mmCIF file of C-alpha atoms in Angstrom:
data_model
loop_
_atom_site.group_PDB
_atom_site.id
_atom_site.type_symbol
_atom_site.label_atom_id
_atom_site.label_comp_id
_atom_site.label_asym_id
_atom_site.label_seq_id
_atom_site.Cartn_x
_atom_site.Cartn_y
_atom_site.Cartn_z
ATOM 1 C CA MET A 1 11.549 -26.337 11.298
ATOM 2 C CA TYR A 2 9.122 -27.886 8.583
ATOM 3 C CA GLN A 3 9.620 -31.018 6.833
ATOM 4 C CA THR A 4 9.081 -29.397 3.170
ATOM 5 C CA ILE A 5 8.908 -26.098 1.182
ATOM 6 C CA ASP A 6 5.038 -26.706 1.178
ATOM 7 C CA GLU A 7 4.458 -27.310 4.719
ATOM 8 C CA ALA A 8 6.189 -24.077 5.293
ATOM 9 C CA ASN A 9 4.376 -22.309 2.813
ATOM 10 C CA GLU A 10 1.144 -23.757 4.186
ATOM 11 C CA ALA A 11 2.048 -22.486 7.709
ATOM 12 C CA VAL A 12 2.642 -18.911 6.162
ATOM 13 C CA ALA A 13 -0.786 -18.975 4.708
ATOM 14 C CA ALA A 14 -2.459 -20.039 7.586
ATOM 15 C CA LYS A 15 -0.937 -17.142 9.233
ATOM 16 C CA ILE A 16 -2.517 -14.925 6.726
ATOM 17 C CA VAL A 17 -5.892 -16.329 7.140
ATOM 18 C CA ALA A 18 -5.853 -15.894 10.732
ATOM 19 C CA GLY A 19 -4.821 -12.366 10.567
ATOM 20 C CA SER A 20 -7.196 -10.142 12.338
ATOM 21 C CA PRO A 21 -6.360 -6.454 11.444
ATOM 22 C CA PHE A 22 -7.871 -3.765 13.752
ATOM 23 C CA LEU A 23 -8.064 0.302 12.917
ATOM 24 C CA LEU A 24 -7.179 1.318 16.495
ATOM 25 C CA ASP A 25 -6.166 4.911 15.932
ATOM 26 C CA VAL A 26 -4.477 8.499 14.266
ATOM 27 C CA VAL A 27 -1.363 9.607 15.255
ATOM 28 C CA PRO A 28 1.649 11.547 14.527
ATOM 29 C CA ALA A 29 3.872 9.133 12.844
ATOM 30 C CA LYS A 30 6.855 10.715 15.047
ATOM 31 C CA SER A 31 4.642 9.011 17.878
ATOM 32 C CA VAL A 32 5.002 5.509 16.889
ATOM 33 C CA ILE A 33 7.910 5.177 14.066
ATOM 34 C CA LYS A 34 10.960 5.893 16.602
ATOM 35 C CA GLU A 35 13.487 6.402 13.428
ATOM 36 C CA LEU A 36 11.503 9.881 12.574
ATOM 37 C CA ASN A 37 12.764 11.302 15.803
ATOM 38 C CA ASN A 38 16.231 10.884 14.547
ATOM 39 C CA GLY A 39 17.032 14.690 12.855
ATOM 40 C CA LYS A 40 15.463 15.012 9.284
ATOM 41 C CA VAL A 41 13.984 11.874 8.143
ATOM 42 C CA LEU A 42 11.847 10.927 5.596
ATOM 43 C CA LEU A 43 10.343 7.318 4.408
ATOM 44 C CA HIS A 44 9.394 6.439 0.776
ATOM 45 C CA ALA A 45 8.026 3.676 -1.126
ATOM 46 C CA GLY A 46 9.666 0.553 -1.844
ATOM 47 C CA PRO A 47 13.093 -0.961 -1.533
ATOM 48 C CA PRO A 48 16.358 1.114 -0.598
ATOM 49 C CA ILE A 49 16.565 3.739 -2.605
ATOM 50 C CA ARG A 50 18.885 7.327 -2.983
ATOM 51 C CA TYR A 51 17.808 11.125 -3.812
ATOM 52 C CA ASP A 52 19.706 11.039 -6.674
ATOM 53 C CA GLN A 53 18.035 7.817 -8.035
ATOM 54 C CA MET A 54 14.354 8.789 -7.113
ATOM 55 C CA ILE A 55 12.151 10.011 -10.294
ATOM 56 C CA ASP A 56 10.631 13.279 -10.383
ATOM 57 C CA PRO A 57 7.195 12.883 -8.632
ATOM 58 C CA ILE A 58 9.119 11.229 -5.578
ATOM 59 C CA GLN A 59 11.547 13.896 -5.190
ATOM 60 C CA GLY A 60 8.829 16.398 -5.255
ATOM 61 C CA ALA A 61 6.825 14.583 -3.038
ATOM 62 C CA CYS A 62 10.405 14.995 -0.750
ATOM 63 C CA VAL A 63 10.481 18.834 -1.348
ATOM 64 C CA GLY A 64 6.601 18.966 0.035
ATOM 65 C CA ALA A 65 7.244 16.756 3.406
ATOM 66 C CA ALA A 66 10.347 19.042 3.936
ATOM 67 C CA LEU A 67 8.395 21.941 3.581
ATOM 68 C CA PHE A 68 5.313 20.639 5.574
ATOM 69 C CA GLU A 69 7.981 20.146 8.523
ATOM 70 C CA GLY A 70 9.404 23.273 7.891
ATOM 71 C CA TRP A 71 12.705 22.625 7.262
ATOM 72 C CA GLY A 72 12.930 25.696 4.776
ATOM 73 C CA ASP A 73 10.770 28.466 3.388
ATOM 74 C CA THR A 74 11.183 28.025 -0.149
ATOM 75 C CA GLU A 75 11.425 24.885 -2.735
ATOM 76 C CA GLU A 76 15.452 25.584 -3.555
ATOM 77 C CA GLU A 77 16.191 25.749 0.131
ATOM 78 C CA VAL A 78 14.878 22.553 0.972
ATOM 79 C CA ARG A 79 16.287 20.729 -2.204
ATOM 80 C CA GLN A 80 19.925 21.800 -1.475
ATOM 81 C CA GLN A 81 19.367 19.733 1.776
ATOM 82 C CA LEU A 82 18.049 16.855 -0.111
ATOM 83 C CA GLU A 83 20.790 16.919 -2.413
ATOM 84 C CA ALA A 84 23.396 17.173 0.001
ATOM 85 C CA GLY A 85 22.282 14.358 1.856
ATOM 86 C CA GLU A 86 21.375 16.038 4.976
ATOM 87 C CA VAL A 87 17.942 13.949 4.775
ATOM 88 C CA THR A 88 17.756 10.266 5.940
ATOM 89 C CA LEU A 89 15.867 8.447 3.761
ATOM 90 C CA ILE A 90 14.451 5.066 5.040
ATOM 91 C CA PRO A 91 12.224 2.508 3.238
ATOM 92 C CA CYS A 92 8.629 2.314 4.803
ATOM 93 C CA HIS A 93 8.439 -1.636 5.138
ATOM 94 C CA HIS A 94 11.774 -1.179 7.423
ATOM 95 C CA VAL A 95 9.669 0.746 10.141
ATOM 96 C CA ASP A 96 5.998 -1.394 9.845
ATOM 97 C CA ALA A 97 4.834 1.153 7.402
ATOM 98 C CA VAL A 98 3.729 1.499 3.782
ATOM 99 C CA GLY A 99 3.069 4.296 1.730
ATOM 100 C CA PRO A 100 1.088 5.132 -1.471
ATOM 101 C CA MET A 101 2.816 6.260 -4.675
ATOM 102 C CA GLY A 102 6.245 8.041 -3.557
ATOM 103 C CA GLY A 103 5.258 6.744 -0.057
ATOM 104 C CA ILE A 104 6.543 9.777 1.647
ATOM 105 C CA THR A 105 6.109 9.860 4.973
ATOM 106 C CA SER A 106 7.432 12.665 7.563
ATOM 107 C CA ALA A 107 7.222 12.795 11.513
ATOM 108 C CA ASN A 108 4.382 15.314 11.738
ATOM 109 C CA MET A 109 2.170 13.819 9.159
ATOM 110 C CA ALA A 110 -1.007 11.697 10.706
ATOM 111 C CA VAL A 111 -0.592 7.664 10.154
ATOM 112 C CA LEU A 112 -3.607 5.103 10.377
ATOM 113 C CA VAL A 113 -2.434 2.970 12.977
ATOM 114 C CA VAL A 114 -3.565 -0.789 12.470
ATOM 115 C CA GLU A 115 -2.992 -3.639 14.904
ATOM 116 C CA ASN A 116 -2.960 -7.452 13.926
ATOM 117 C CA LYS A 117 -4.425 -8.880 16.955
ATOM 118 C CA THR A 118 -3.593 -11.980 15.891
ATOM 119 C CA ASP A 119 0.064 -11.337 16.202
ATOM 120 C CA GLY A 120 -0.146 -8.210 18.140
ATOM 121 C CA ASN A 121 2.073 -6.663 15.574
ATOM 122 C CA ARG A 122 0.923 -2.969 14.186
ATOM 123 C CA ALA A 123 1.314 -1.509 10.533
ATOM 124 C CA PHE A 124 1.239 2.097 9.763
ATOM 125 C CA CYS A 125 -0.045 4.224 6.705
ATOM 126 C CA THR A 126 -0.706 7.842 5.789
ATOM 127 C CA MET A 127 -4.145 8.765 5.168
ATOM 128 C CA ASN A 128 -5.703 9.326 1.791
ATOM 129 C CA GLU A 129 -5.186 13.001 0.441
ATOM 130 C CA GLY A 130 -7.936 12.688 -2.152
ATOM 131 C CA ILE A 131 -7.358 13.574 -5.687
ATOM 132 C CA GLY A 132 -6.208 16.160 -7.893
ATOM 133 C CA ALA A 133 -2.591 18.088 -6.896
ATOM 134 C CA VAL A 134 -1.332 15.725 -3.886
ATOM 135 C CA LEU A 135 1.961 14.892 -1.969
ATOM 136 C CA ARG A 136 1.737 11.000 -2.958
ATOM 137 C CA PHE A 137 2.132 12.416 -6.728
ATOM 138 C CA GLY A 138 4.700 14.543 -6.154
ATOM 139 C CA ALA A 139 2.877 17.882 -5.743
ATOM 140 C CA TYR A 140 4.125 20.626 -3.160
ATOM 141 C CA SER A 141 2.187 23.841 -3.827
ATOM 142 C CA GLN A 142 0.732 25.570 -0.974
ATOM 143 C CA GLU A 143 -2.475 23.873 -1.360
ATOM 144 C CA VAL A 144 -1.124 20.571 -0.572
ATOM 145 C CA ILE A 145 1.198 22.013 2.528
ATOM 146 C CA ASP A 146 -2.472 23.240 3.466
ATOM 147 C CA ARG A 147 -4.124 20.158 3.474
ATOM 148 C CA LEU A 148 -1.437 18.251 4.935
ATOM 149 C CA HIS A 149 -1.581 20.341 7.963
ATOM 150 C CA TRP A 150 -5.715 20.262 8.085
ATOM 151 C CA MET A 151 -5.107 16.220 7.755
ATOM 152 C CA LYS A 152 -2.671 16.560 11.152
ATOM 153 C CA ASN A 153 -4.720 19.217 12.965
ATOM 154 C CA THR A 154 -8.258 18.232 12.348
ATOM 155 C CA LEU A 155 -8.948 14.942 10.538
ATOM 156 C CA GLY A 156 -6.323 13.009 12.552
ATOM 157 C CA PRO A 157 -7.746 14.155 15.571
ATOM 158 C CA VAL A 158 -11.294 13.620 15.135
ATOM 159 C CA LEU A 159 -10.588 10.177 13.824
ATOM 160 C CA SER A 160 -8.295 9.401 16.963
ATOM 161 C CA ALA A 161 -11.018 10.374 19.084
ATOM 162 C CA ALA A 162 -13.847 8.422 17.262
ATOM 163 C CA LEU A 163 -12.026 5.365 17.038
ATOM 164 C CA GLN A 164 -10.432 5.472 20.623
ATOM 165 C CA SER A 165 -14.314 5.798 21.971
ATOM 166 C CA MET A 166 -14.849 2.310 20.302
ATOM 167 C CA GLU A 167 -14.218 -0.238 22.443
ATOM 168 C CA ASN A 168 -11.856 -2.435 20.397
ATOM 169 C CA GLY A 169 -11.115 0.165 17.249
ATOM 170 C CA LEU A 170 -12.573 -1.017 14.049
ATOM 171 C CA ASN A 171 -12.607 -4.720 12.616
ATOM 172 C CA VAL A 172 -10.967 -4.338 9.397
ATOM 173 C CA ASN A 173 -11.802 -7.657 8.051
ATOM 174 C CA VAL A 174 -15.596 -7.276 8.486
ATOM 175 C CA LEU A 175 -15.164 -4.312 6.034
ATOM 176 C CA VAL A 176 -13.470 -5.658 3.451
ATOM 177 C CA ALA A 177 -15.825 -8.711 3.370
ATOM 178 C CA LYS A 178 -18.646 -6.461 2.994
ATOM 179 C CA ALA A 179 -17.092 -4.377 0.301
ATOM 180 C CA ILE A 180 -15.654 -7.064 -1.854
ATOM 181 C CA ALA A 181 -19.262 -8.600 -2.249
ATOM 182 C CA MET A 182 -20.121 -4.970 -3.355
ATOM 183 C CA GLY A 183 -17.359 -4.521 -6.139
ATOM 184 C CA ASP A 184 -14.250 -3.276 -4.352
ATOM 185 C CA GLU A 185 -10.944 -5.056 -5.255
ATOM 186 C CA PHE A 186 -8.883 -2.723 -3.106
ATOM 187 C CA HIS A 187 -6.486 -1.178 -4.514
ATOM 188 C CA GLN A 188 -7.962 0.557 -7.910
ATOM 189 C CA ARG A 189 -11.589 0.575 -6.567
ATOM 190 C CA ASN A 190 -12.010 1.417 -2.678
ATOM 191 C CA ILE A 191 -15.684 3.005 -3.098
ATOM 192 C CA ALA A 192 -17.788 0.583 -1.346
ATOM 193 C CA ALA A 193 -14.959 -0.321 1.640
ATOM 194 C CA SER A 194 -14.818 3.366 2.055
ATOM 195 C CA LEU A 195 -18.430 4.336 2.398
ATOM 196 C CA ALA A 196 -18.517 0.832 4.917
ATOM 197 C CA PHE A 197 -15.903 3.062 6.462
ATOM 198 C CA LEU A 198 -17.764 6.390 6.455
ATOM 199 C CA LYS A 199 -21.137 4.057 7.476
ATOM 200 C CA GLU A 200 -19.563 3.103 10.777
ATOM 201 C CA MET A 201 -17.543 6.622 11.732
ATOM 202 C CA ALA A 202 -20.026 9.004 10.994
ATOM 203 C CA PRO A 203 -22.606 8.241 13.834
ATOM 204 C CA VAL A 204 -19.288 8.221 16.215
ATOM 205 C CA ILE A 205 -18.049 11.493 15.322
ATOM 206 C CA VAL A 206 -21.347 13.148 15.252
ATOM 207 C CA ALA A 207 -21.688 11.659 19.116
ATOM 208 C CA LEU A 208 -17.775 13.262 20.097
ATOM 209 C CA GLU A 209 -18.026 15.498 22.422
ATOM 210 C CA GLY A 210 -16.225 19.016 21.541
ATOM 211 C CA PHE A 211 -15.013 19.227 17.694
ATOM 212 C CA GLU A 212 -17.929 21.058 17.037
ATOM 213 C CA ASP A 213 -16.547 23.074 14.126
ATOM 214 C CA GLN A 214 -14.656 20.338 12.538
ATOM 215 C CA LYS A 215 -17.185 17.325 12.230
ATOM 216 C CA GLN A 216 -18.765 18.477 9.121
ATOM 217 C CA GLU A 217 -15.574 18.981 7.534
ATOM 218 C CA VAL A 218 -14.329 15.540 8.345
ATOM 219 C CA ILE A 219 -17.302 13.629 7.253
ATOM 220 C CA GLN A 220 -17.533 15.434 4.070
ATOM 221 C CA PHE A 221 -13.858 14.535 3.367
ATOM 222 C CA LEU A 222 -14.408 11.043 3.934
ATOM 223 C CA ALA A 223 -17.563 11.316 1.893
ATOM 224 C CA ASP A 224 -15.808 12.946 -0.834
ATOM 225 C CA THR A 225 -12.586 10.325 -0.766
ATOM 226 C CA ASP A 226 -13.399 7.133 -2.748
ATOM 227 C CA GLN A 227 -9.916 6.153 -2.052
ATOM 228 C CA PHE A 228 -10.091 6.474 1.810
ATOM 229 C CA PHE A 229 -9.908 2.667 2.368
ATOM 230 C CA LEU A 230 -7.160 1.857 0.357
ATOM 231 C CA ASN A 231 -4.426 3.319 2.872
ATOM 232 C CA ILE A 232 -6.496 1.294 5.339
ATOM 233 C CA MET A 233 -6.370 -2.168 3.347
ATOM 234 C CA MET A 234 -2.682 -1.339 2.693
ATOM 235 C CA ALA A 235 -1.431 -0.881 6.547
ATOM 236 C CA SER A 236 -3.903 -3.966 7.200
ATOM 237 C CA ALA A 237 -2.184 -6.329 4.702
ATOM 238 C CA LYS A 238 1.084 -4.962 5.805
ATOM 239 C CA ALA A 239 -0.036 -5.821 9.844
ATOM 240 C CA ILE A 240 -1.159 -9.397 8.285
ATOM 241 C CA LEU A 241 1.835 -10.357 5.916
ATOM 242 C CA ASP A 242 4.620 -9.185 8.636
ATOM 243 C CA GLY A 243 2.670 -11.323 11.105
ATOM 244 C CA ALA A 244 2.706 -14.192 8.708
ATOM 245 C CA ARG A 245 6.392 -13.596 7.774
ATOM 246 C CA THR A 246 7.586 -14.331 11.367
ATOM 247 C CA ILE A 247 7.647 -17.798 10.083
ATOM 248 C CA GLU A 248 11.010 -17.615 8.579
ATOM 249 C CA GLU A 249 10.588 -20.497 5.981
ATOM 250 C CA GLY A 250 9.574 -21.219 2.418
ATOM 251 C CA THR A 251 8.699 -19.180 -0.628
ATOM 252 C CA ILE A 252 5.623 -17.419 0.016
ATOM 253 C CA VAL A 253 5.936 -13.462 -0.916
ATOM 254 C CA THR A 254 5.846 -11.377 1.746
ATOM 255 C CA ALA A 255 6.042 -7.859 0.213
ATOM 256 C CA MET A 256 6.154 -6.555 -3.176
ATOM 257 C CA CYS A 257 6.537 -2.527 -3.619
ATOM 258 C CA ARG A 258 8.252 -0.205 -6.403
ATOM 259 C CA ASN A 259 10.274 3.097 -5.594
ATOM 260 C CA GLY A 260 10.104 4.177 -9.429
ATOM 261 C CA HIS A 261 13.767 2.914 -10.248
ATOM 262 C CA GLU A 262 13.346 -0.924 -9.037
ATOM 263 C CA PHE A 263 10.789 -3.349 -8.055
ATOM 264 C CA GLY A 264 11.601 -5.350 -4.571
ATOM 265 C CA ILE A 265 9.950 -8.668 -3.159
ATOM 266 C CA ARG A 266 10.578 -10.326 0.077
ATOM 267 C CA ILE A 267 9.994 -14.116 0.660
ATOM 268 C CA ALA A 268 9.245 -15.324 3.805
ATOM 269 C CA GLY A 269 12.245 -17.929 3.988
ATOM 270 C CA MET A 270 14.360 -14.834 3.518
ATOM 271 C CA GLY A 271 13.391 -12.664 5.890
ATOM 272 C CA ASP A 272 14.373 -8.959 5.465
ATOM 273 C CA GLU A 273 16.237 -9.051 2.194
ATOM 274 C CA TRP A 274 15.125 -7.457 -0.927
ATOM 275 C CA PHE A 275 15.113 -9.038 -4.415
ATOM 276 C CA THR A 276 15.166 -6.427 -6.913
ATOM 277 C CA GLY A 277 14.984 -5.771 -10.590
ATOM 278 C CA PRO A 278 14.204 -2.807 -12.876
ATOM 279 C CA VAL A 279 10.895 -1.275 -12.425
ATOM 280 C CA ASN A 280 8.387 -1.064 -15.338
ATOM 281 C CA THR A 281 5.848 1.668 -16.657
ATOM 282 C CA PRO A 282 2.032 0.416 -16.549
ATOM 283 C CA ALA A 283 0.035 -0.049 -19.660
ATOM 284 C CA GLY A 284 -3.467 1.007 -19.633
ATOM 285 C CA LEU A 285 -5.880 3.710 -20.289
ATOM 286 C CA TYR A 286 -4.819 7.573 -20.045
ATOM 287 C CA PHE A 287 -6.751 10.528 -19.384
ATOM 288 C CA SER A 288 -7.770 13.236 -22.264
ATOM 289 C CA GLY A 289 -4.305 14.532 -23.282
ATOM 290 C CA PHE A 290 -1.805 12.059 -22.435
ATOM 291 C CA SER A 291 -0.351 9.116 -23.549
ATOM 292 C CA GLU A 292 2.383 6.918 -22.437
ATOM 293 C CA ALA A 293 5.069 8.976 -23.027
ATOM 294 C CA ASP A 294 4.062 11.076 -19.947
ATOM 295 C CA ALA A 295 3.860 8.126 -17.606
ATOM 296 C CA SER A 296 5.914 7.776 -14.845
ATOM 297 C CA PRO A 297 7.538 4.566 -13.879
ATOM 298 C CA ASP A 298 5.918 2.384 -11.462
ATOM 299 C CA MET A 299 6.026 3.451 -7.706
ATOM 300 C CA GLY A 300 4.313 2.658 -4.352
ATOM 301 C CA ASP A 301 3.820 -0.041 -1.428
ATOM 302 C CA SER A 302 0.416 -0.038 -2.731
ATOM 303 C CA ALA A 303 0.982 -3.858 -4.216
ATOM 304 C CA ILE A 304 0.946 -4.826 -0.627
ATOM 305 C CA THR A 305 -2.916 -5.483 -1.528
ATOM 306 C CA GLU A 306 -1.877 -7.847 -4.266
ATOM 307 C CA THR A 307 0.736 -9.379 -1.907
ATOM 308 C CA PHE A 308 -2.324 -10.246 0.103
ATOM 309 C CA GLY A 309 -4.109 -11.741 -2.525
ATOM 310 C CA VAL A 310 -6.444 -8.578 -3.529
ATOM 311 C CA GLY A 311 -6.113 -5.567 -5.794
ATOM 312 C CA GLY A 312 -5.218 -7.047 -9.249
ATOM 313 C CA MET A 313 -4.876 -10.705 -8.205
ATOM 314 C CA ALA A 314 -8.846 -9.964 -7.582
ATOM 315 C CA MET A 315 -9.838 -8.548 -10.773
ATOM 316 C CA ILE A 316 -12.855 -10.393 -11.120
ATOM 317 C CA ALA A 317 -14.338 -8.982 -7.796
ATOM 318 C CA ALA A 318 -14.605 -5.811 -9.505
ATOM 319 C CA PRO A 319 -16.331 -5.799 -12.798
ATOM 320 C CA ALA A 320 -16.362 -2.164 -12.614
ATOM 321 C CA VAL A 321 -13.262 -1.488 -12.700
ATOM 322 C CA THR A 322 -11.910 -3.516 -15.503
ATOM 323 C CA ARG A 323 -12.467 -1.218 -18.247
ATOM 324 C CA PHE A 324 -10.865 1.951 -16.358
ATOM 325 C CA VAL A 325 -7.503 -0.178 -16.047
ATOM 326 C CA GLY A 326 -7.771 -1.331 -19.534
ATOM 327 C CA SER A 327 -8.343 -5.022 -19.065
ATOM 328 C CA GLY A 328 -11.324 -5.064 -21.163
ATOM 329 C CA GLY A 329 -14.474 -6.622 -20.038
ATOM 330 C CA PHE A 330 -15.970 -9.035 -17.408
ATOM 331 C CA TYR A 331 -14.284 -12.347 -18.891
ATOM 332 C CA ASP A 332 -10.898 -10.595 -19.437
ATOM 333 C CA ALA A 333 -11.124 -10.099 -15.448
ATOM 334 C CA LEU A 334 -12.163 -13.738 -14.989
ATOM 335 C CA ASN A 335 -9.136 -15.354 -16.860
ATOM 336 C CA THR A 336 -6.778 -12.836 -15.028
ATOM 337 C CA SER A 337 -8.231 -14.127 -11.816
ATOM 338 C CA ASN A 338 -8.068 -17.899 -12.545
ATOM 339 C CA GLU A 339 -4.513 -17.295 -13.727
ATOM 340 C CA MET A 340 -3.449 -15.840 -10.519
ATOM 341 C CA THR A 341 -4.538 -19.153 -8.788
ATOM 342 C CA GLU A 342 -1.776 -20.684 -10.709
ATOM 343 C CA ILE A 343 0.798 -18.967 -8.929
ATOM 344 C CA CYS A 344 -0.818 -18.870 -5.523
ATOM 345 C CA ILE A 345 -1.113 -21.926 -2.927
ATOM 346 C CA ASP A 346 -4.937 -21.609 -2.415
ATOM 347 C CA HIS A 347 -8.100 -19.287 -1.735
ATOM 348 C CA ASN A 348 -8.940 -17.108 1.482
ATOM 349 C CA PRO A 349 -11.844 -18.673 2.716
ATOM 350 C CA ASN A 350 -12.499 -15.324 4.447
ATOM 351 C CA PHE A 351 -13.361 -13.095 1.638
ATOM 352 C CA SER A 352 -15.517 -14.607 -0.924
ATOM 353 C CA VAL A 353 -16.395 -13.152 -4.143
ATOM 354 C CA PRO A 354 -19.716 -13.609 -5.579
ATOM 355 C CA THR A 355 -18.896 -13.102 -8.982
ATOM 356 C CA TRP A 356 -15.941 -16.142 -8.812
ATOM 357 C CA ASP A 357 -18.800 -18.635 -7.732
ATOM 358 C CA PHE A 358 -17.666 -17.657 -4.272
ATOM 359 C CA LYS A 359 -14.047 -18.647 -4.432
ATOM 360 C CA GLY A 360 -12.265 -16.821 -1.695
ATOM 361 C CA THR A 361 -9.369 -14.231 -3.267
ATOM 362 C CA CYS A 362 -5.995 -15.519 -4.095
ATOM 363 C CA LEU A 363 -3.807 -16.724 -0.866
ATOM 364 C CA GLY A 364 -0.183 -17.034 -0.844
ATOM 365 C CA ILE A 365 1.580 -16.125 -3.971
ATOM 366 C CA ASP A 366 4.837 -18.530 -4.369
ATOM 367 C CA ALA A 367 8.000 -17.499 -5.836
ATOM 368 C CA ARG A 368 8.980 -20.930 -7.096
ATOM 369 C CA LYS A 369 5.185 -20.907 -9.081
ATOM 370 C CA VAL A 370 5.907 -18.169 -10.431
ATOM 371 C CA VAL A 371 9.304 -18.922 -11.663
ATOM 372 C CA GLU A 372 7.945 -22.211 -12.513
ATOM 373 C CA THR A 373 4.954 -20.800 -15.116
ATOM 374 C CA GLY A 374 6.464 -17.635 -16.010
ATOM 375 C CA ILE A 375 3.251 -15.921 -14.731
ATOM 376 C CA LEU A 376 3.773 -12.497 -12.992
ATOM 377 C CA PRO A 377 1.397 -11.202 -10.595
ATOM 378 C CA VAL A 378 -1.067 -8.361 -11.829
ATOM 379 C CA ILE A 379 -0.804 -5.241 -10.043
ATOM 380 C CA ASN A 380 -3.644 -2.625 -10.328
ATOM 381 C CA THR A 381 -2.146 1.101 -10.402
ATOM 382 C CA GLY A 382 -2.827 4.677 -11.013
ATOM 383 C CA ILE A 383 -0.474 6.339 -13.401
ATOM 384 C CA ALA A 384 1.589 8.965 -12.574
ATOM 385 C CA ASN A 385 2.790 12.105 -14.800
ATOM 386 C CA LYS A 386 6.380 11.561 -14.903
ATOM 387 C CA LYS A 387 6.623 15.314 -13.910
ATOM 388 C CA ALA A 388 6.338 15.785 -10.419
ATOM 389 C CA GLY A 389 3.017 17.722 -9.002
ATOM 390 C CA LEU A 390 0.904 16.814 -12.132
ATOM 391 C CA GLY A 391 -0.893 14.250 -10.596
ATOM 392 C CA GLN A 392 -2.638 10.939 -11.695
ATOM 393 C CA ILE A 393 -3.000 10.837 -15.767
ATOM 394 C CA GLY A 394 -4.644 7.449 -16.065
ATOM 395 C CA ALA A 395 -4.569 3.844 -14.537
ATOM 396 C CA GLY A 396 -3.771 0.551 -15.569
ATOM 397 C CA THR A 397 -2.036 -2.691 -14.360
ATOM 398 C CA VAL A 398 1.792 -3.154 -14.020
ATOM 399 C CA HIS A 399 3.963 -6.873 -13.627
ATOM 400 C CA PRO A 400 7.230 -7.204 -11.423
ATOM 401 C CA PRO A 401 10.317 -8.137 -13.167
ATOM 402 C CA MET A 402 10.710 -11.626 -13.217
ATOM 403 C CA ASP A 403 14.614 -10.895 -11.901
ATOM 404 C CA CYS A 404 12.700 -10.324 -8.622
ATOM 405 C CA PHE A 405 11.603 -14.168 -8.279
ATOM 406 C CA GLU A 406 14.126 -15.891 -9.716
ATOM 407 C CA LYS A 407 16.711 -14.166 -7.340
ATOM 408 C CA ALA A 408 14.563 -15.156 -4.337
ATOM 409 C CA VAL A 409 14.481 -18.708 -5.396
ATOM 410 C CA LEU A 410 18.053 -19.314 -6.066
ATOM 411 C CA ALA A 411 18.588 -17.395 -2.549
ATOM 412 C CA TYR A 412 16.342 -19.519 -0.620
ATOM 413 C CA ALA A 413 17.521 -22.600 -2.506
ATOM 414 C CA LYS A 414 21.508 -21.882 -1.439
ATOM 415 C CA LYS A 415 20.259 -21.252 1.798
ATOM 416 C CA LEU A 416 18.793 -25.019 2.120
ATOM 417 C CA GLY A 417 22.469 -25.979 0.691
ATOM 418 C CA PHE A 418 21.035 -26.300 -2.824
ATOM 419 C CA GLU A 419 23.818 -24.941 -4.957
ATOM 420 C CA ALA A 420 22.570 -24.125 -8.751
#
C-alpha cells in the first residue's frame, strides 16, 4: 500500500518505463486465447457491447469474420446467427488482446504475440491488412476473406518461422526509439517503424529454409504496408500497460478504447472496471467526395497507443502527419504535445523526441489531472465511413468524453473512503 496517490502513480509510471516488449511469434488466435475455443466467439474493440448496439462497420466486420470462419456461406446466414445471439462477443481487452477499428478477431485469424519480458505477461493483436477494402473498416467481400486466409496460411507462418529463428524475438523498444527520431508517432504514422521492421525481418525471411514460393509475397506485403507496425505497437503498449496495472492503486489511465457506441477507460486503482461515456465522432480532414456526414463514430482499441504516451500525445514527433489529421502545422503540434504534459505525470526517458528538444514522450495520464484541468487526451485516428465496407474516408483527432474520467476519479475516491 502506497502512502499517497502520487506515490502509487509514480510506481505505475515506473513500471511503464521498465516495460520491455518483444515480438515473439505470429500464431492462430485460438492457440493463445482460450476463450476462442468455446463455440462461436468473436472479440471486438472497446468496452462490452451487444451486436444490436454495434455501428454498421463493426457489424460488417462481424459478418466478415463469420464468413472467414465458415459459420455460413452467405451474409444472410451469418447475420441471422449474429442477430439471434448465437455468437458470443468479448472485448479484446478482456483476453489480453487489442484490435484496430472494429477490432473483430476470430479463432483462426493470425495474431501477433508480444511479451513484456519485465513482467512476463503477453498481449495479442491481429496483423494490419493494408489499405482499401479491409475487415477492420467493416468490409466483408470475397477479396477481404481471401486476404485473411492468405494472412493465416502464408504471412503468419512465414513471420512465425522468422521470429522463431531469432534467439529472443524482436526488441520492440529499440524499433520505437529509432522510429520516433524518424518522424513516427505510432498511431497515424508508422512508416519509419514499418520500414525498420522490414529491415530486421527481410534478411531472416530470405534465409529461411522452405517457403520458397511465399517469401517474396510476404516481403512485398510488408514493403507495401506503411501501417504494419501499428498493430505491433498496439500489442506492445497493451503488454506494458497490463504489466503496470498489476499495481492496483492510483489514478493512472491504463486503457482507453472505443466501440462506436461508448468510449471506455480503465485506471490502475480500479482494476478491470470500465468507466464509459458516449463516443464522439472524429474531427479532421476528409478524402475528396466525403464529409462529416459520412463519418462513423469513433471506434477501435488503437487508443492504447495514446494511453502509452504516443499517437496524438506525441504529435510533435511527427510533423509530417499534422496536416493530414487537420491539426495545422508544426507549432500546433508543439502546442498539442505541450498541453498533453499537463495531464501526465512525467516524460518517458526511453523515447526522446528530437523535435521536442529531446524530451521523452508523455508518461502516465493522470485521470485526476484530466478532471482538474479540463484537458482531454488527444487521439489520432482514421475516420471510417459509417457504412460497412466503404473503408477509410479521412483522418483526424478525437477526444474521450469527460464523463469517463469523472466517473473513474469518483469511484477511486469512494474506494479510498472519500464520499462525494
